[in-house]
Tab-separated table of C-alpha atoms in Angstrom:
chain	number	residue	atom	x	y	z
M	1	MET	CA	-10.569	-130.618	176.065
M	2	THR	CA	-12.503	-129.287	173.105
M	3	SER	CA	-14.811	-131.117	170.945
M	4	THR	CA	-16.559	-128.603	168.571
M	5	LEU	CA	-17.984	-128.776	165.078
M	6	ALA	CA	-15.677	-127.678	162.470
M	7	GLY	CA	-13.297	-126.631	164.877
M	8	LEU	CA	-15.113	-123.791	166.411
M	9	PRO	CA	-16.350	-123.576	170.130
M	10	TRP	CA	-19.881	-122.561	169.087
M	11	LEU	CA	-21.721	-122.819	172.383
M	12	SER	CA	-18.970	-119.913	173.852
M	13	LEU	CA	-19.130	-117.955	170.710
M	14	LEU	CA	-23.091	-117.765	171.055
M	15	VAL	CA	-22.635	-116.585	174.385
M	16	ALA	CA	-19.879	-114.404	173.920
M	17	LEU	CA	-21.593	-112.574	170.654
M	18	PRO	CA	-24.433	-110.750	172.380
M	19	LEU	CA	-22.698	-110.315	175.844
M	20	VAL	CA	-19.782	-108.276	173.804
M	21	ALA	CA	-22.665	-106.314	172.012
M	22	ALA	CA	-24.274	-105.418	174.810
M	23	ALA	CA	-21.203	-104.088	176.561
M	24	VAL	CA	-20.350	-101.944	173.409
M	25	ILE	CA	-23.716	-100.741	173.081
M	26	TRP	CA	-23.879	-99.702	176.864
M	27	LEU	CA	-20.495	-98.270	177.077
M	28	VAL	CA	-19.521	-96.382	173.517
M	29	PRO	CA	-21.676	-93.453	173.567
M	30	GLY	CA	-21.504	-93.215	169.554
M	31	VAL	CA	-23.113	-96.335	169.235
M	32	GLN	CA	-26.390	-95.704	171.381
M	33	LYS	CA	-27.785	-93.557	167.984
M	34	ILE	CA	-27.922	-97.047	166.235
M	35	ALA	CA	-28.220	-99.237	169.448
M	36	ARG	CA	-31.851	-100.508	168.029
M	37	PRO	CA	-30.503	-101.745	164.494
M	38	LEU	CA	-27.273	-103.070	165.817
M	39	GLY	CA	-28.901	-104.995	168.589
M	40	LEU	CA	-31.583	-106.378	165.975
M	41	VAL	CA	-28.580	-107.232	163.339
M	42	VAL	CA	-26.689	-109.081	166.149
M	43	SER	CA	-29.641	-110.998	167.584
M	44	VAL	CA	-29.994	-112.146	163.892
M	45	LEU	CA	-26.507	-113.108	163.740
M	46	VAL	CA	-26.582	-115.022	166.929
M	47	LEU	CA	-29.901	-116.777	165.354
M	48	ALA	CA	-28.093	-117.691	162.293
M	49	ALA	CA	-25.049	-119.102	164.090
M	50	ALA	CA	-27.160	-121.188	166.273
M	51	VAL	CA	-29.118	-122.581	163.413
M	52	ALA	CA	-25.439	-123.386	161.474
M	53	MET	CA	-24.577	-125.314	164.484
M	54	VAL	CA	-27.729	-127.494	163.895
M	55	PRO	CA	-26.823	-129.834	160.780
M	56	GLY	CA	-23.597	-131.118	162.866
M	57	PHE	CA	-25.707	-132.267	165.794
M	58	ASP	CA	-26.786	-135.987	166.288
M	59	ALA	CA	-30.098	-136.232	168.299
M	60	GLY	CA	-29.303	-139.397	169.483
M	61	GLY	CA	-25.530	-138.711	170.428
M	62	GLY	CA	-26.202	-137.281	173.927
M	63	TYR	CA	-24.121	-134.194	174.899
M	64	GLN	CA	-22.419	-132.720	172.126
M	65	LEU	CA	-20.567	-129.367	171.335
M	66	THR	CA	-18.456	-129.843	174.407
M	67	GLU	CA	-15.973	-127.431	175.595
M	68	THR	CA	-14.349	-127.679	179.036
M	69	TYR	CA	-11.943	-125.008	180.314
M	70	SER	CA	-10.574	-124.554	183.959
M	71	TRP	CA	-12.106	-121.527	185.512
M	72	ILE	CA	-11.429	-121.715	189.550
M	73	PRO	CA	-9.575	-124.854	190.264
M	74	ALA	CA	-9.401	-124.272	193.606
M	75	ILE	CA	-12.886	-125.230	194.370
M	76	GLY	CA	-13.055	-127.526	190.754
M	77	ALA	CA	-15.214	-125.295	188.943
M	78	SER	CA	-14.916	-125.083	185.015
M	79	TRP	CA	-16.540	-123.333	182.376
M	80	ALA	CA	-17.787	-126.486	180.570
M	81	VAL	CA	-20.931	-126.494	178.182
M	82	GLY	CA	-22.214	-129.085	176.110
M	83	ILE	CA	-26.022	-129.712	174.786
M	84	ASN	CA	-28.293	-132.637	174.290
M	85	GLY	CA	-31.620	-132.313	172.464
M	86	LEU	CA	-33.458	-130.576	175.194
M	87	GLY	CA	-30.449	-128.243	175.475
M	88	LEU	CA	-30.840	-127.516	171.778
M	89	VAL	CA	-34.332	-126.611	171.176
M	90	MET	CA	-34.182	-124.194	174.364
M	91	ILE	CA	-31.338	-122.432	172.944
M	92	LEU	CA	-32.995	-122.276	169.574
M	93	LEU	CA	-36.394	-120.908	171.094
M	94	SER	CA	-34.196	-118.190	173.190
M	95	VAL	CA	-32.257	-117.103	170.191
M	96	ALA	CA	-35.231	-116.907	167.884
M	97	LEU	CA	-37.488	-114.791	170.418
M	98	VAL	CA	-34.954	-112.061	171.230
M	99	PRO	CA	-34.985	-110.578	167.440
M	100	ILE	CA	-38.547	-110.896	167.505
M	101	VAL	CA	-38.809	-109.066	170.987
M	102	LEU	CA	-36.345	-106.466	169.816
M	103	ALA	CA	-38.220	-105.841	166.728
M	104	ALA	CA	-41.775	-105.572	168.537
M	105	ALA	CA	-40.117	-103.162	171.006
M	106	TRP	CA	-38.663	-100.809	168.392
M	107	ASN	CA	-40.858	-97.778	169.599
M	108	GLU	CA	-41.643	-99.246	173.066
M	109	VAL	CA	-39.069	-97.220	175.305
M	110	VAL	CA	-39.737	-93.936	175.713
M	111	LEU	CA	-38.556	-91.194	177.895
M	112	PRO	CA	-40.773	-91.176	181.383
M	113	GLY	CA	-42.906	-88.652	182.391
M	114	GLY	CA	-43.140	-86.953	179.223
M	115	GLY	CA	-39.432	-87.032	178.490
M	116	ALA	CA	-36.550	-84.539	179.259
M	117	THR	CA	-36.024	-81.512	176.661
M	118	ALA	CA	-32.939	-79.937	175.423
M	119	ALA	CA	-32.205	-76.272	175.486
M	120	ASP	CA	-34.435	-75.323	172.648
M	121	GLY	CA	-37.033	-76.889	174.168
M	122	GLU	CA	-37.365	-79.682	171.713
M	123	PRO	CA	-37.248	-83.425	173.091
M	124	ASP	CA	-33.908	-84.536	174.126
M	125	THR	CA	-33.008	-87.128	171.412
M	126	ARG	CA	-29.541	-88.229	173.258
M	127	ALA	CA	-31.506	-89.074	176.373
M	128	LEU	CA	-33.946	-91.191	174.189
M	129	ASP	CA	-30.925	-92.822	172.647
M	130	ARG	CA	-29.477	-93.747	175.915
M	131	ARG	CA	-32.506	-95.250	177.483
M	132	ARG	CA	-33.101	-97.260	174.401
M	133	ALA	CA	-29.509	-98.210	173.972
M	134	GLY	CA	-29.927	-99.499	177.921
M	135	TYR	CA	-33.101	-101.419	177.095
M	136	VAL	CA	-31.368	-103.098	173.774
M	137	ALA	CA	-28.105	-103.755	175.935
M	138	LEU	CA	-29.903	-105.634	178.743
M	139	VAL	CA	-31.889	-107.983	176.363
M	140	LEU	CA	-28.606	-108.665	174.864
M	141	ALA	CA	-26.938	-109.605	177.907
M	142	LEU	CA	-30.042	-111.837	178.928
M	143	GLU	CA	-29.605	-113.380	175.747
M	144	ALA	CA	-26.019	-114.647	176.660
M	145	MET	CA	-27.200	-115.955	179.764
M	146	MET	CA	-30.165	-117.609	178.478
M	147	ILE	CA	-27.889	-119.321	176.049
M	148	ALA	CA	-25.477	-120.126	178.781
M	149	ILE	CA	-27.859	-121.513	181.156
M	150	PHE	CA	-29.033	-124.148	178.963
M	151	ALA	CA	-25.454	-125.251	177.947
M	152	VAL	CA	-23.187	-125.210	180.923
M	153	ARG	CA	-22.374	-128.501	182.432
M	154	ASP	CA	-20.660	-127.267	185.539
M	155	LEU	CA	-22.747	-127.043	188.760
M	156	PHE	CA	-21.010	-123.819	189.785
M	157	ALA	CA	-21.122	-122.039	186.701
M	158	PHE	CA	-24.945	-123.076	186.482
M	159	TYR	CA	-25.431	-121.376	189.736
M	160	VAL	CA	-23.720	-118.452	188.736
M	161	VAL	CA	-25.718	-117.944	185.583
M	162	PHE	CA	-28.866	-118.581	187.481
M	163	GLU	CA	-28.233	-115.756	189.834
M	164	ALA	CA	-26.612	-113.441	187.184
M	165	MET	CA	-29.873	-113.649	184.977
M	166	LEU	CA	-31.630	-111.588	187.623
M	167	ILE	CA	-29.654	-108.477	186.912
M	168	PRO	CA	-30.972	-107.700	183.581
M	169	VAL	CA	-34.471	-108.685	184.149
M	170	TYR	CA	-34.590	-106.620	187.452
M	171	PHE	CA	-33.621	-103.520	185.540
M	172	MET	CA	-35.768	-104.389	182.417
M	173	ILE	CA	-38.837	-104.228	184.936
M	174	GLY	CA	-37.760	-101.774	187.377
M	175	VAL	CA	-36.605	-99.042	184.687
M	176	PHE	CA	-38.817	-99.743	181.795
M	177	GLY	CA	-41.766	-101.226	183.434
M	178	GLY	CA	-45.139	-99.347	184.367
M	179	ALA	CA	-46.598	-97.170	187.035
M	180	ASN	CA	-45.862	-99.754	189.911
M	181	ARG	CA	-42.378	-101.356	188.343
M	182	ARG	CA	-40.208	-100.821	191.310
M	183	PRO	CA	-42.349	-102.900	193.663
M	184	ALA	CA	-42.865	-105.801	191.217
M	185	ALA	CA	-39.109	-105.897	190.190
M	186	MET	CA	-38.177	-105.708	193.823
M	187	LYS	CA	-40.785	-108.793	194.484
M	188	PHE	CA	-39.202	-110.601	191.726
M	189	LEU	CA	-35.537	-109.936	192.871
M	190	LEU	CA	-36.411	-111.011	196.520
M	191	TYR	CA	-38.158	-114.052	195.649
M	192	SER	CA	-35.655	-115.332	193.286
M	193	LEU	CA	-32.599	-114.426	195.321
M	194	ALA	CA	-34.381	-116.469	198.093
M	195	GLY	CA	-34.588	-119.422	196.092
M	196	GLY	CA	-31.058	-118.978	194.953
M	197	LEU	CA	-29.510	-118.864	198.461
M	198	VAL	CA	-31.424	-121.944	199.376
M	199	MET	CA	-29.959	-123.472	196.264
M	200	LEU	CA	-26.350	-122.336	197.110
M	201	ALA	CA	-26.410	-124.246	200.405
M	202	GLY	CA	-27.258	-127.463	198.187
M	203	VAL	CA	-24.211	-126.610	196.042
M	204	ILE	CA	-21.686	-125.764	198.748
M	205	TYR	CA	-22.593	-129.261	200.397
M	206	LEU	CA	-22.067	-131.026	197.360
M	207	LEU	CA	-18.886	-129.415	196.865
M	208	ALA	CA	-17.756	-130.564	200.519
M	209	GLN	CA	-18.883	-134.233	199.601
M	210	THR	CA	-16.751	-134.092	196.495
M	211	GLY	CA	-13.377	-132.987	198.253
M	212	GLY	CA	-12.714	-130.711	195.536
M	213	GLY	CA	-10.184	-131.422	192.762
M	214	GLU	CA	-10.339	-130.549	189.252
M	215	GLN	CA	-13.365	-130.433	187.381
M	216	ALA	CA	-15.114	-131.848	190.487
M	217	LEU	CA	-18.229	-129.790	189.978
M	218	LEU	CA	-18.903	-131.208	186.452
M	219	LEU	CA	-22.539	-132.704	186.311
M	220	ASP	CA	-21.323	-135.811	185.199
M	221	ASN	CA	-18.953	-135.980	187.975
M	222	LEU	CA	-21.324	-135.222	190.528
M	223	ALA	CA	-23.814	-137.810	189.441
M	224	GLY	CA	-22.840	-140.291	191.861
M	225	ALA	CA	-21.582	-137.979	194.497
M	226	LEU	CA	-24.305	-138.853	196.987
M	227	GLU	CA	-24.877	-142.345	195.836
M	228	GLY	CA	-26.070	-144.351	198.873
M	229	ASN	CA	-26.717	-141.229	201.331
M	230	TYR	CA	-30.480	-140.741	200.743
M	231	THR	CA	-30.968	-138.383	203.366
M	232	ALA	CA	-28.193	-136.142	201.840
M	233	GLN	CA	-29.450	-136.578	198.415
M	234	LEU	CA	-33.312	-135.415	199.876
M	235	TRP	CA	-32.371	-131.987	201.521
M	236	VAL	CA	-29.930	-131.233	198.500
M	237	LEU	CA	-32.441	-131.933	196.252
M	238	ILE	CA	-35.286	-129.759	198.317
M	239	SER	CA	-32.881	-127.047	198.411
M	240	PHE	CA	-32.600	-126.998	194.598
M	241	LEU	CA	-36.366	-127.697	194.108
M	242	VAL	CA	-37.197	-124.926	195.996
M	243	ALA	CA	-35.089	-122.405	193.711
M	244	PHE	CA	-36.405	-124.031	190.454
M	245	ALA	CA	-39.991	-123.892	192.024
M	246	ILE	CA	-39.855	-120.360	192.149
M	247	LYS	CA	-38.340	-119.743	188.739
M	248	ALA	CA	-40.894	-122.237	187.109
M	249	PRO	CA	-43.127	-120.941	188.682
M	250	MET	CA	-45.203	-123.198	190.851
M	251	VAL	CA	-47.944	-122.500	193.741
M	252	PRO	CA	-47.254	-121.292	196.305
M	253	VAL	CA	-44.220	-119.466	195.424
M	254	HIS	CA	-45.783	-118.299	191.980
M	255	THR	CA	-47.161	-114.873	193.048
M	256	TRP	CA	-44.086	-112.609	191.843
M	257	LEU	CA	-44.952	-113.452	188.206
M	258	PRO	CA	-48.323	-111.636	188.183
M	259	ASP	CA	-46.974	-108.510	189.367
M	260	ALA	CA	-43.829	-108.644	187.094
M	261	ALA	CA	-45.867	-109.292	183.981
M	262	GLU	CA	-48.275	-106.793	184.751
M	263	GLN	CA	-45.733	-104.243	185.228
M	264	ALA	CA	-43.008	-105.246	182.648
M	265	PRO	CA	-42.819	-104.019	178.977
M	266	PRO	CA	-44.710	-106.766	177.094
M	267	GLY	CA	-41.157	-107.833	175.376
M	268	THR	CA	-39.521	-108.392	178.530
M	269	SER	CA	-42.635	-110.612	179.697
M	270	ALA	CA	-42.426	-112.604	176.593
M	271	LEU	CA	-38.905	-113.312	177.177
M	272	LEU	CA	-39.562	-113.853	181.204
M	273	VAL	CA	-42.464	-116.387	180.664
M	274	GLY	CA	-41.444	-117.656	177.267
M	275	VAL	CA	-38.035	-118.718	178.212
M	276	LEU	CA	-36.572	-117.836	181.419
M	277	ASP	CA	-39.239	-119.450	183.495
M	278	LYS	CA	-38.552	-122.473	181.439
M	279	VAL	CA	-35.119	-122.683	183.582
M	280	GLY	CA	-37.099	-124.276	186.144
M	281	THR	CA	-38.263	-126.916	184.373
M	282	PHE	CA	-35.117	-127.433	182.407
M	283	ALA	CA	-33.420	-127.691	185.673
M	284	MET	CA	-35.621	-130.207	187.222
M	285	ILE	CA	-34.813	-132.349	184.044
M	286	ALA	CA	-31.031	-131.676	183.295
M	287	ILE	CA	-29.744	-131.484	187.196
M	288	CYS	CA	-32.122	-133.006	189.547
M	289	LEU	CA	-32.852	-136.120	187.780
M	290	PRO	CA	-29.233	-137.200	187.177
M	291	LEU	CA	-28.011	-135.953	190.675
M	292	PHE	CA	-30.737	-137.266	192.816
M	293	PRO	CA	-32.377	-140.429	191.348
M	294	GLU	CA	-33.437	-142.132	194.635
M	295	ALA	CA	-34.645	-139.011	196.300
M	296	ILE	CA	-36.724	-137.797	193.199
M	297	ALA	CA	-38.345	-141.202	193.149
M	298	ASN	CA	-39.892	-140.496	196.435
M	299	VAL	CA	-40.441	-136.927	196.259
M	300	ALA	CA	-42.121	-137.231	192.616
M	301	PRO	CA	-45.538	-138.084	193.831
M	302	TYR	CA	-45.350	-134.869	196.107
M	303	LEU	CA	-44.518	-133.013	193.058
M	304	VAL	CA	-47.298	-134.422	191.132
M	305	VAL	CA	-49.653	-133.060	193.601
M	306	LEU	CA	-48.253	-129.431	193.382
M	307	ALA	CA	-48.563	-129.544	189.668
M	308	ILE	CA	-52.102	-130.403	189.737
M	309	ILE	CA	-52.618	-127.734	192.316
M	310	SER	CA	-50.879	-125.385	189.996
M	311	ILE	CA	-53.025	-126.392	187.112
M	312	ILE	CA	-56.416	-125.909	188.733
M	313	TYR	CA	-55.416	-122.922	190.991
M	314	GLY	CA	-53.762	-121.002	187.849
M	315	GLY	CA	-56.771	-121.732	185.801
M	316	ILE	CA	-59.367	-120.543	188.419
M	317	VAL	CA	-57.636	-117.602	188.886
M	318	ALA	CA	-57.125	-116.559	185.526
M	319	ILE	CA	-60.439	-116.629	184.590
M	320	GLY	CA	-61.225	-113.946	187.254
M	321	GLN	CA	-58.277	-111.445	186.106
M	322	LYS	CA	-59.323	-107.831	185.194
M	323	ASP	CA	-55.615	-107.044	183.786
M	324	VAL	CA	-55.039	-109.143	180.336
M	325	MET	CA	-51.055	-109.127	181.432
M	326	ARG	CA	-51.889	-110.737	184.673
M	327	LEU	CA	-54.253	-113.249	183.103
M	328	ILE	CA	-51.581	-114.355	180.602
M	329	ALA	CA	-49.169	-114.684	183.578
M	330	PHE	CA	-51.996	-117.003	185.422
M	331	THR	CA	-52.558	-118.987	182.446
M	332	SER	CA	-48.538	-119.681	182.410
M	333	VAL	CA	-48.947	-121.085	186.026
M	334	SER	CA	-51.573	-123.529	185.046
M	335	HIS	CA	-49.422	-124.565	181.809
M	336	PHE	CA	-46.319	-125.057	183.966
M	337	GLY	CA	-48.381	-127.535	186.097
M	338	LEU	CA	-48.776	-129.494	183.062
M	339	ILE	CA	-45.099	-129.272	182.583
M	340	VAL	CA	-44.288	-130.475	185.755
M	341	LEU	CA	-46.541	-133.151	185.900
M	342	GLY	CA	-45.262	-134.706	182.836
M	343	ILE	CA	-41.558	-134.672	184.024
M	344	PHE	CA	-42.398	-136.275	187.379
M	345	VAL	CA	-45.480	-138.490	186.700
M	346	GLY	CA	-43.108	-141.214	185.661
M	347	THR	CA	-43.756	-142.112	181.896
M	348	GLN	CA	-41.418	-141.440	178.794
M	349	THR	CA	-44.640	-140.120	176.896
M	350	ALA	CA	-45.289	-137.479	179.358
M	351	MET	CA	-41.713	-136.695	179.575
M	352	VAL	CA	-41.272	-135.890	175.944
M	353	GLY	CA	-44.651	-134.134	175.980
M	354	SER	CA	-43.115	-131.834	178.779
M	355	MET	CA	-40.218	-131.098	176.712
M	356	ILE	CA	-42.101	-130.006	173.752
M	357	TYR	CA	-44.440	-128.209	175.970
M	358	MET	CA	-41.783	-126.028	176.928
M	359	VAL	CA	-41.002	-124.900	173.454
M	360	ALA	CA	-44.946	-124.611	172.330
M	361	HIS	CA	-45.619	-122.730	175.332
M	362	GLY	CA	-42.755	-120.073	174.792
M	363	VAL	CA	-44.046	-119.549	171.361
M	364	SER	CA	-47.563	-118.917	171.840
M	365	THR	CA	-47.356	-116.964	175.267
M	366	ALA	CA	-44.868	-114.621	173.654
M	367	ALA	CA	-47.185	-114.062	170.964
M	368	LEU	CA	-50.050	-113.449	173.517
M	369	PHE	CA	-47.746	-110.991	175.629
M	370	LEU	CA	-46.966	-109.399	172.522
M	371	ALA	CA	-50.424	-109.072	171.145
M	372	ALA	CA	-51.662	-107.918	174.522
M	373	GLY	CA	-48.622	-105.204	174.362
M	374	PHE	CA	-49.575	-103.719	171.128
M	375	LEU	CA	-53.267	-103.533	172.242
M	376	ALA	CA	-52.298	-101.763	175.254
M	377	GLN	CA	-50.132	-99.230	173.582
M	378	ARG	CA	-53.022	-98.461	171.617
M	379	GLY	CA	-55.862	-98.190	173.907
M	380	GLY	CA	-53.582	-96.757	176.826
M	381	SER	CA	-54.799	-99.553	179.271
M	382	GLN	CA	-54.476	-103.334	180.157
M	383	GLN	CA	-57.862	-103.572	181.798
M	384	LEU	CA	-60.051	-106.018	180.045
M	385	SER	CA	-63.100	-103.742	180.612
M	386	ALA	CA	-61.572	-100.922	178.554
M	387	TYR	CA	-62.051	-102.648	175.247
M	388	SER	CA	-64.898	-104.208	173.364
M	389	GLY	CA	-65.575	-105.040	169.916
M	390	MET	CA	-62.105	-104.704	168.855
M	391	GLN	CA	-62.306	-107.595	166.093
M	392	ARG	CA	-63.975	-104.792	163.986
M	393	VAL	CA	-61.323	-102.048	164.570
M	394	VAL	CA	-57.932	-104.155	164.877
M	395	PRO	CA	-59.032	-107.327	163.019
M	396	VAL	CA	-55.298	-108.467	162.321
M	397	LEU	CA	-54.490	-107.802	166.014
M	398	ALA	CA	-57.656	-109.652	166.848
M	399	GLY	CA	-56.812	-112.780	164.927
M	400	VAL	CA	-53.024	-112.760	166.053
M	401	PHE	CA	-54.398	-112.880	169.837
M	402	LEU	CA	-57.112	-115.511	168.988
M	403	ILE	CA	-54.392	-117.919	167.228
M	404	SER	CA	-52.366	-117.694	170.023
M	405	GLY	CA	-55.074	-118.208	172.750
M	406	LEU	CA	-56.249	-120.960	170.566
M	407	ALA	CA	-52.680	-122.546	170.588
M	408	THR	CA	-52.552	-121.821	174.325
M	409	LEU	CA	-55.688	-124.018	174.717
M	410	ALA	CA	-54.407	-126.859	172.533
M	411	LEU	CA	-56.452	-126.743	169.475
M	412	PRO	CA	-55.354	-129.346	167.210
M	413	GLY	CA	-53.190	-128.169	164.281
M	414	LEU	CA	-51.703	-125.506	166.844
M	415	SER	CA	-48.685	-125.754	168.984
M	416	GLY	CA	-50.211	-126.586	172.211
M	417	PHE	CA	-51.963	-129.789	170.997
M	418	VAL	CA	-49.317	-132.429	170.768
M	419	PRO	CA	-47.420	-131.764	173.973
M	420	GLU	CA	-50.966	-131.434	175.893
M	421	TYR	CA	-51.912	-134.791	174.360
M	422	LEU	CA	-48.714	-136.464	175.350
M	423	VAL	CA	-48.629	-135.120	178.895
M	424	LEU	CA	-52.018	-136.056	179.310
M	425	LEU	CA	-51.533	-139.647	177.857
M	426	GLY	CA	-48.606	-140.249	179.817
M	427	SER	CA	-50.283	-139.128	182.816
M	428	PHE	CA	-53.217	-141.680	182.664
M	429	GLU	CA	-50.558	-144.149	181.938
M	430	ALA	CA	-49.052	-143.800	185.225
M	431	SER	CA	-52.196	-142.568	187.371
M	432	PRO	CA	-55.742	-142.171	185.915
M	433	ALA	CA	-56.425	-139.755	189.006
M	434	ALA	CA	-53.489	-137.615	187.885
M	435	GLY	CA	-54.750	-137.701	184.255
M	436	VAL	CA	-58.386	-136.780	185.339
M	437	PHE	CA	-57.402	-133.523	187.163
M	438	ALA	CA	-55.094	-132.440	184.516
M	439	VAL	CA	-58.099	-132.700	181.997
M	440	ILE	CA	-59.866	-130.133	184.416
M	441	GLY	CA	-57.082	-127.681	183.797
M	442	VAL	CA	-57.767	-128.358	179.938
M	443	VAL	CA	-61.395	-127.246	180.558
M	444	LEU	CA	-60.252	-124.132	182.271
M	445	SER	CA	-58.015	-123.009	179.409
M	446	ALA	CA	-60.665	-123.038	177.200
M	447	LEU	CA	-62.421	-120.447	179.536
M	448	TYR	CA	-60.146	-118.446	180.441
M	449	ILE	CA	-58.834	-117.816	176.769
M	450	LEU	CA	-62.341	-117.417	175.156
M	451	LEU	CA	-63.648	-115.409	177.936
M	452	ALA	CA	-61.087	-113.079	177.434
M	453	TYR	CA	-61.206	-112.921	173.718
M	454	GLN	CA	-65.131	-112.070	173.977
M	455	ARG	CA	-64.301	-109.379	176.601
M	456	ILE	CA	-61.776	-107.750	174.431
M	457	PHE	CA	-62.914	-108.621	170.777
M	458	THR	CA	-66.805	-109.018	170.425
M	459	GLY	CA	-69.581	-107.058	171.170
M	460	PRO	CA	-70.593	-103.438	170.322
M	461	VAL	CA	-67.293	-101.304	169.670
M	462	ALA	CA	-66.662	-98.622	172.343
M	463	THR	CA	-67.033	-95.306	171.301
M	464	ASP	CA	-63.500	-94.053	172.680
M	465	ARG	CA	-61.895	-97.222	170.830
M	466	SER	CA	-63.542	-96.953	167.511
M	467	ASN	CA	-60.452	-95.229	165.662
M	468	LEU	CA	-57.444	-97.309	166.989
M	469	PRO	CA	-54.953	-98.402	164.455
M	470	ASP	CA	-54.543	-101.885	163.510
M	471	LEU	CA	-50.985	-103.438	163.487
M	472	ASP	CA	-48.373	-101.893	160.895
M	473	GLY	CA	-46.067	-103.404	158.759
M	474	ARG	CA	-43.476	-103.791	161.364
M	475	GLU	CA	-45.766	-105.380	163.925
M	476	ARG	CA	-47.424	-107.573	161.480
M	477	TRP	CA	-43.843	-108.993	160.265
M	478	THR	CA	-42.859	-109.319	164.032
M	479	MET	CA	-45.920	-111.771	164.518
M	480	VAL	CA	-45.379	-113.829	161.570
M	481	PRO	CA	-42.818	-116.054	162.518
M	482	LEU	CA	-44.707	-116.760	166.063
M	483	VAL	CA	-47.569	-117.611	163.931
M	484	VAL	CA	-45.611	-119.874	161.554
M	485	ALA	CA	-43.968	-121.635	164.550
M	486	MET	CA	-47.434	-122.231	166.003
M	487	LEU	CA	-48.497	-123.946	162.983
M	488	ALA	CA	-45.375	-125.986	162.145
M	489	LEU	CA	-45.341	-127.496	165.799
M	490	GLY	CA	-49.085	-128.151	165.330
M	491	PHE	CA	-48.822	-129.833	161.764
M	492	PHE	CA	-45.394	-131.008	161.597
M	493	PRO	CA	-43.832	-131.618	165.346
M	494	ALA	CA	-41.797	-134.557	163.996
M	495	PRO	CA	-38.569	-132.708	163.688
M	496	VAL	CA	-38.676	-131.410	167.226
M	497	LEU	CA	-39.872	-134.895	168.406
M	498	ASP	CA	-36.926	-136.619	166.898
M	499	VAL	CA	-34.410	-134.234	168.768
M	500	LEU	CA	-36.299	-134.284	171.941
M	501	THR	CA	-37.095	-138.077	172.066
M	502	PRO	CA	-33.541	-139.467	173.065
M	503	ALA	CA	-33.063	-137.128	175.946
M	504	ALA	CA	-36.723	-138.039	176.980
M	505	ASP	CA	-35.875	-141.614	177.108
M	506	GLN	CA	-32.758	-141.138	178.980
M	507	PHE	CA	-34.233	-138.977	181.825
M	508	ALA	CA	-37.660	-141.147	181.509
M	509	ALA	CA	-35.383	-144.099	182.295
M	510	ILE	CA	-33.428	-142.438	185.196
M	511	LEU	CA	-36.775	-141.648	186.964
M	512	GLY	CA	-38.149	-145.199	186.097
M	513	SER	CA	-34.949	-147.342	187.234
M	514	ALA	CA	-35.118	-145.074	190.616
M	515	SER	CA	-38.536	-145.857	191.176
């Protein structure tokens, strides 16, 4: 059973293309010399294919571009994919960020410890080619999994991809990160595996309830599996929420993120926080709401409280950070709190705000991580105290950082304003108290962004930083799409809102009827 645009299985092709390219780059020695340009070309082709399927997508048509193939008949698992408006925009965000990250990281991967040398004493270019090829292959493999996670409609397939995503990210941090990369990568892996194992218990229970059969684990078929059994709904829901809260990340299971962001290469952090962490909030909407409506209605108030704690805690802790990457990570903890608040506060306005927030946050946070990475590569430090007066030395870099920061704090006209306004408006409609606490997070965001800019870019220029180079041509062109996207989402959010609103109506109605 296949329903595709122009007879093509678009979603499966989008998954297969970067995955095959990653295997070729990883396994074929002769290709490793051209891994960087090849990876960039493949990522651009994936982006072009994703854009090509958009005209055939009907925003109000529910799940589309569906494909279903038998996979493991014994347990009713299928390779089933399909997307609604939310899945479409998350896939577009993913495939748009990957070529930007590959271009930004063009010279980022180097040989550790000064590098190996060949027989003549010159740097071993083959070792460097292999190392760069490994990073490109990991990014492309991760791209395939990001597309798959936002498209799969089978619970077992979702779980497999959810866990498989840990492998490339673990190596991207543990092999290519900073001095303490291994502990950070292990912490990321242990937190994520713990959440995944808890989720697996819920998946097994649901499988037992279905009794097996063909396509038993399709999400549409599971929607009524626990209907009327509130206790089972509650415990399976909690098992899922633990995994998704770790991924999101929410307080108190967020502590892996600052360590990972501090040690990971900037491009990895951009993908990790810009896209991968959205898997948690995406799954809360696309999986938890349809499968456990009765339990969600009763758990939602507690999730709103946790979201408010994340908003305020993340903002306060961000202000006190000394490392710019950790600061950006804690700002994301605060912003994910706003996204979760919008999902569970119970209004359609807040729901659509959360959905577009995921896109806007992905763009602005990716820009912040990349800009901070460019600065750290030049200055040799991620510490805020290592810099002063940089706006006079690297004005273009300072401008990009400022625009990205202003988008993060929701300045009108930039990407963060519309989603934050919708979440706050919807929160006040449902609970004035929740709205007031959320506004505190808005105030904190202005503090942590503007104070960081003040510490790094204003004041007298440090003597040992006066000759740092500004962004070169490649780096400037890398940031152009992100700045354009922040402006477009600020001034012309209607196209994205038109795609997301039908999905928001559907999921908000589920929560509203259950309540």
